[in-house]
Amino acid sequence: IWDDTPNVDRTSSNISTMIVKMIDGVDPEQVTSHALTDTAVNWAYQKYDTYNVRLGSMLIKNELTTPTKPKTIEMTIDETDTAIIRGVTIPYHTDMVYGNIYWTSASGASGVASSSILQKSNVSALITNTALGLDINDSIKSIKVDLGPIPAQYDGVRPQRDLLDTWNPNNKFISDGEYYGWSYIPNGVYGSWKVGTNADVKTTVKFYTTGTIPTAGDTYHLTGKSKAPEVKNGVGTINKTQILGGNSFTVSGRIDDANWDWNPLQEPEIYVIMPEGFTYSNLQVTEGTLSAPTYVGEFEKDGDKIKVWKYSIDIGQETRGQYQPNFTSKNMTVKFDVHADKTVKVATYHINDFLGITTKDFDAIGAVIKPEKWDRSNWNTDKYTTVFGTAVNSGKTMVSLSESTGVKVNQAAEVNAHSSLIDKDTGAELIYDNTSATTKENTTVVLGKGDTTTMRIKLRNNSGQPINYANVFIPLLNENLDFGPSFMPEGATQLPLKLESVEATPNFEVKYIKLRPGKTYALNHAPQPSDYDIVTDPADANMVMLVARTTVSDGDGGRIEVTYKAENNLSMSYNNKVDVITPVLDYDINGNRATLTLEPAAMTYHGSSIKVTKEWKNYDGTGLTAPVSEVEVELYRDGTFVEKKKITAANHWKVSFDNIDILNPATGANYQYTVKEVGVDSSNKIQIDNAWYSAIVTGDVDQGFTVTNKKSLNVTPLVPSTITKTITKEWVNLTQAEIDTLSTIIALYKNGNKVQEVTVDKNNHFTATFSNLPVTDTITSTANVYTVKELDGDGNAVEEGNSITIDSRDFIVHYDGTKIVNTYVPKPVLVDPPVKKIVEGNPTNASTFQFEMKAINPTDPMPNGSVNGVKLATVIGSGEVEFGTFEITQAGTYQYVIREIDNGIANYTYDTTLYTITFDVRDVAGQLVADTHVEKADGTVANEAIFTNIYKTPVATPKTSDNSHLPIYIGAIIIALVGFGFAFIKRIRSNKQS
């Protein structure tokens, strides 16, 4: 078939093959089918089994313009019982008439259903387990349905044609990660792996003419293979393409896409990321409940600060996206507003500057990120991964909402400066608002003892001209300082706070100054050099001055951070005292000087908590291990009981009485507070665990109280006290059914000598209790030391980290306080890939051939000498190819691809076959056993991987200039001519005689 019109006077070196198939015209039928292997994300392996994926499928097409013979489809589903099958699809067309649906389930149920239960769409009809009357977790195990004739030109291939790797009828795969809805698949298996499993899901389909016995050609094998959970980007928009600093924009979009590359998130989490100068509000999600934010912290990138908050989204144990457990679709959307202040850098920003999307335990479950096929612009947060480190998503890159346009942030032509106080717990930036009592309270930072707060000043030059010099003045917070409205808008400071630190970007130099007495400044005025002295000791200063080291170019800026601290010795008399301060910027552009008082910041102190610490001492004053896990203390005010609280070992023997009133409103005097341990008698003694202790209280309201229990030196009682030790046995890497068959012996040792043995098993819940153990043996003896050990089959104690064999299984023993943990470790298996080289032909010398063995999962075991899951081996001529034996230590499936490397040795035709060698490793009574399977890329099963190279001997051609053999050639010609002459004469004589 050729149309040469567009190609006149042209030739082509390409060769195209057309395949023509002749079909019986009397009873024509031509059905094309693709039995596919689906590789799907497996969330159930380390999370929940509530998300359905496609676990094998078959595409069907009637190639002719006439209907087929009536067809029947039979499915034997999940033959290895590794999944929960919640649905299957069968071919659908409006002209198809179905018979009854015969089914069985994993629970043993079976039945016949009417075709009315089918959900019909596009080229598929869906049968769900719930439509069959089954529980949503009762797996469909078999289906048989008479389909009737497949209508003319029914095309169940076309919906997937753009995703098939090729259009070859032998194709067995759909592009990785591309999963359209169930209505695109004429015959598919849908469900979830069971929790903790990842083995292949195997289904056999028989698609045959009704009334006939299905043949091997009518039988198809569908496979679902497991891969790591994937988090794909969503798609979003920004409602504006450009804004001016001081304005806002809105980010919105869908986190998952239930139409195409869906994003089956379980336990979704989002991180809101705010570069310097940006803030967010009105965060909303659909199809889930948003948690309260957790402030992750602040990071620095390219000289700018970046704040991060984390949110979890509660959707139960379900997912969001396509193929819900009941085949519904729940799309999750997100929306929030972003405000840019006037110090934001002029640039274009995208959604991935502000939002990261992930799943809980992303790294622990081995999840990966992947771009959506159709929308992948600015799809991830890799720009931040190194900056955030392990603090965000365990150090892994997240996805975001893809969009390409972004929003351009511009700034007005002016010098902008902004100051605020940073709330270290929430990351919020506070600017004091004195409009009302409520706004004052909401914008004032409250400090307790030891707390710090940081004032941040940001400068950005958007004037279009360089700033010749810039000074920033920030007052320190000594008590009763008043530098006028430019620095103290509400009068003198009341709260003395310590200067903890000063940090600035490299373009500012820190200087400490001391204003001379009586210096005050009106609004928008700053100190002059004659007003202050520069000091070297910050303790002598009352103001910090930041001096720009060089001119500040247009578009550049800087950042200054001054941290104040409420010291631990600050008394409660400073409660509710307030400092309100404002920094001042003084700068010059081309001789035009300007001074600007920045935004105010307010700090107050609330030390109205009384801290109590518990200490334990021996009679000689040395530290003592607490004999109990908790005690109680009472707080008294002017001798009257106020409150009782527990002090516990879990809280490091510390507790705080909060919201304490300081002043007596009737008298105006401070209340007097004391504390007392519950159970102390009139002589300040208390009995705890059969021993007496003195209870000594030290400290005060400001410093906190310490209650010290000091053990009294008493005569050992004639009847020593006793203790009880309870030990539990735990098993790791076994099922409960396997654990219930086991037993072992735990021995108690007193001062190193074995005194008791207890056999633990399921009947005593693997718990050994040793009671009535004397603390001491005599009045003067030291305390007894009790230890426990597990005994092996010979009665010997097993030490920490050593091995023990129980019921033919090997375990590693670990002692953990009151627990003995046995971790099952099966004996490894050695495997050797069966690979052989054959050379056909007769080469003069044997050549060296090279082979490659590559693990499909690079982390799987490999022979020694492998690099990143790849091992090379060579063989001279024919023979075994030795990659080397290697050890597999865990049950599972391990696959390796074997190929020969074409090194281009002359006169050889290389064998290009690809083999997949699979080791199915299982645990048999404590010993790992491996079954070896060898399969070619076309599905042909082999006993071993055999590579056959063919050698062709080259034909020797004499050179035209070579005369060394000329006499031989002439002699040969003469002999031939003589022979021919004799034969000719003989023939003539014979003819005459006849």
XYZ file of N, CA and C in Angstrom, residues 687-777:
273
model
N 6.451 7.815 105.458
C 6.828 6.428 105.200
C 6.441 6.059 103.760
N 7.437 5.577 103.014
C 7.216 5.190 101.619
C 7.832 3.813 101.407
N 7.033 2.852 100.992
C 7.516 1.504 100.672
C 8.329 0.928 101.835
N 7.742 0.997 103.057
C 8.333 0.422 104.273
C 9.632 1.088 104.713
N 9.905 2.266 104.188
C 11.080 3.012 104.635
C 10.631 4.420 105.015
N 11.388 5.036 105.953
C 11.050 6.380 106.406
C 11.964 7.411 105.750
N 11.350 8.551 105.428
C 12.074 9.642 104.771
C 11.723 10.945 105.482
N 12.707 11.835 105.564
C 12.397 13.200 105.986
C 11.980 13.996 104.755
N 11.098 14.976 104.916
C 10.620 15.803 103.814
C 11.034 17.244 104.083
N 11.987 17.743 103.286
C 12.543 19.081 103.491
C 12.136 19.952 102.309
N 11.521 21.126 102.587
C 11.079 22.057 101.554
C 11.991 23.269 101.552
N 12.549 23.601 100.370
C 13.382 24.789 100.216
C 12.864 25.602 99.034
N 13.322 26.886 98.944
C 12.941 27.738 97.832
C 11.874 28.744 98.195
N 11.386 29.456 97.166
C 10.339 30.444 97.369
C 9.492 30.537 96.113
N 8.555 31.485 96.128
C 7.627 31.626 95.016
C 8.360 31.958 93.722
N 9.325 32.871 93.785
C 10.008 33.298 92.568
C 10.932 32.225 92.015
N 11.688 31.583 92.877
C 12.668 30.593 92.436
C 12.052 29.204 92.265
N 10.896 28.989 92.847
C 10.294 27.673 92.847
C 10.669 26.912 94.103
N 9.865 25.892 94.451
C 10.105 25.110 95.651
C 10.720 23.753 95.267
N 11.561 23.239 96.156
C 12.115 21.883 96.010
C 11.756 21.091 97.250
N 11.133 19.927 97.053
C 10.793 19.019 98.145
C 11.768 17.852 98.063
N 12.606 17.720 99.094
C 13.626 16.669 99.112
C 13.237 15.608 100.122
N 13.137 14.360 99.652
C 12.916 13.220 100.547
C 14.259 12.543 100.789
N 14.698 12.595 102.060
C 15.965 11.989 102.440
C 15.691 10.769 103.276
N 16.230 9.631 102.819
C 15.954 8.361 103.476
C 16.613 8.331 104.841
N 15.853 7.852 105.851
C 16.385 7.744 107.205
C 17.157 6.443 107.348
N 18.222 6.443 108.174
C 19.034 5.254 108.418
C 18.404 4.486 109.562
N 17.595 3.494 109.250
C 16.893 2.693 110.250
C 17.474 1.284 110.299
N 17.240 0.617 111.443
C 17.655 -0.781 111.589
C 16.807 -1.634 110.646
N 17.485 -2.557 109.946
C 16.757 -3.442 109.041
C 15.773 -4.268 109.834
N 14.535 -4.365 109.454
C 13.540 -5.136 110.206
C 13.923 -6.612 110.261
N 13.469 -7.296 111.327
C 13.770 -8.715 111.479
C 13.186 -9.534 110.344
N 12.031 -9.121 109.830
C 11.428 -9.797 108.679
C 11.641 -8.892 107.467
N 12.587 -9.231 106.629
C 12.879 -8.334 105.493
C 11.655 -8.159 104.594
N 11.581 -6.996 104.011
C 10.497 -6.763 103.051
C 10.750 -7.564 101.788
N 9.714 -7.767 101.031
C 9.807 -8.569 99.801
C 9.335 -7.759 98.595
N 9.750 -8.250 97.445
C 9.322 -7.632 96.196
C 8.830 -8.711 95.252
N 8.205 -8.282 94.162
C 7.724 -9.192 93.119
C 8.294 -8.733 91.782
N 8.787 -9.673 90.974
C 9.277 -9.363 89.630
C 8.394 -10.106 88.621
N 7.881 -9.337 87.656
C 7.052 -9.915 86.589
C 7.761 -9.705 85.257
N 7.956 -10.803 84.539
C 8.679 -10.780 83.270
C 7.748 -11.286 82.176
N 7.696 -10.565 81.065
C 6.879 -11.002 79.923
C 7.788 -11.331 78.742
N 7.349 -12.312 77.977
C 8.062 -12.739 76.777
C 7.349 -12.177 75.547
N 8.112 -11.566 74.639
C 7.564 -11.053 73.384
C 8.275 -11.724 72.217
N 7.511 -11.901 71.120
C 8.041 -12.571 69.930
C 7.921 -11.618 68.743
N 8.935 -11.578 67.914
C 8.961 -10.691 66.748
C 9.132 -11.536 65.490
N 8.409 -11.135 64.422
C 8.483 -11.765 63.088
C 7.766 -13.111 63.029
N 6.797 -13.322 63.937
C 5.969 -14.524 63.878
C 4.504 -14.126 63.923
N 3.632 -14.963 63.348
C 2.200 -14.749 63.479
C 1.747 -15.213 64.855
N 0.548 -14.782 65.244
C 0.033 -15.182 66.537
C -0.162 -16.687 66.604
N -0.583 -17.255 65.464
C -0.773 -18.704 65.441
C 0.542 -19.428 65.679
N 1.630 -18.930 65.118
C 2.940 -19.548 65.331
C 3.416 -19.351 66.762
N 3.152 -18.175 67.313
C 3.566 -17.901 68.694
C 2.883 -18.848 69.665
N 1.595 -19.112 69.418
C 0.823 -19.941 70.349
C 1.344 -21.361 70.453
N 2.182 -21.796 69.519
C 2.722 -23.162 69.578
C 4.016 -23.228 70.375
N 4.551 -22.098 70.806
C 5.886 -22.053 71.402
C 5.838 -22.030 72.923
N 6.939 -22.407 73.534
C 7.140 -22.247 74.973
C 8.633 -22.122 75.215
N 8.993 -21.519 76.338
C 10.400 -21.368 76.689
C 10.501 -21.226 78.200
N 11.734 -21.303 78.722
C 11.942 -21.281 80.174
C 12.673 -20.001 80.553
N 12.140 -19.326 81.583
C 12.767 -18.129 82.136
C 13.234 -18.455 83.546
N 14.497 -18.146 83.829
C 15.079 -18.443 85.142
C 15.336 -17.156 85.909
N 15.131 -17.215 87.234
C 15.414 -16.100 88.128
C 16.739 -16.364 88.836
N 17.617 -15.368 88.842
C 18.905 -15.467 89.519
C 18.935 -14.467 90.667
N 19.371 -14.961 91.822
C 19.543 -14.108 93.004
C 21.023 -13.987 93.286
N 21.516 -12.765 93.178
C 22.948 -12.517 93.380
C 23.801 -13.435 92.509
N 23.331 -13.705 91.277
C 24.083 -14.521 90.335
C 23.798 -15.999 90.392
N 22.988 -16.460 91.349
C 22.677 -17.887 91.488
C 21.231 -18.153 91.085
N 21.045 -19.186 90.269
C 19.692 -19.524 89.806
C 18.876 -20.080 90.979
N 17.661 -19.505 91.147
C 16.828 -19.936 92.265
C 15.451 -20.436 91.822
N 14.959 -19.997 90.670
C 13.641 -20.448 90.205
C 13.640 -20.535 88.684
N 12.744 -21.423 88.172
C 12.502 -21.509 86.735
C 11.004 -21.530 86.491
N 10.569 -20.837 85.418
C 9.150 -20.839 85.041
C 9.066 -21.043 83.529
N 8.203 -21.999 83.131
C 7.937 -22.193 81.705
C 6.815 -21.249 81.285
N 7.057 -20.442 80.245
C 6.037 -19.496 79.768
C 5.518 -19.966 78.416
N 4.215 -19.870 78.247
C 3.564 -20.240 76.982
C 2.265 -19.482 76.884
N 1.425 -19.859 75.914
C 0.180 -19.102 75.716
C -0.761 -19.232 76.913
N -0.643 -20.326 77.690
C -1.572 -20.529 78.808
C -1.360 -19.520 79.922
N -0.125 -19.075 80.136
C 0.115 -18.015 81.128
C 0.458 -16.693 80.479
N 0.022 -16.593 79.189
C 0.215 -15.352 78.431
C 1.687 -14.961 78.361
N 2.558 -15.986 78.332
C 4.002 -15.755 78.230
C 4.501 -14.790 79.312
N 3.983 -14.997 80.529
C 4.346 -14.133 81.654
C 4.827 -14.981 82.823
N 5.971 -14.630 83.382
C 6.512 -15.298 84.562
C 6.502 -14.313 85.725
N 5.915 -14.728 86.853
C 5.848 -13.872 88.038
C 6.611 -14.539 89.176
N 7.605 -13.843 89.731
C 8.406 -14.340 90.853
C 8.034 -13.490 92.073
N 7.405 -14.108 93.062
C 6.841 -13.371 94.203
C 7.652 -13.627 95.465
N 7.391 -12.765 96.478
C 7.974 -12.906 97.819
C 9.495 -13.016 97.781
N 10.101 -12.126 97.047
C 11.559 -12.128 96.946
C 12.124 -11.195 98.014
N 12.903 -11.711 98.965
C 13.434 -10.858 100.040
C 14.339 -9.759 99.496
N 14.126 -8.554 100.023
C 14.996 -7.451 99.620
C 16.392 -7.666 100.206
N 16.457 -8.100 101.478
C 17.726 -8.460 102.122
C 17.533 -9.785 102.839
N 18.631 -10.477 103.102
C 18.535 -11.774 103.766
C 18.716 -11.679 105.277
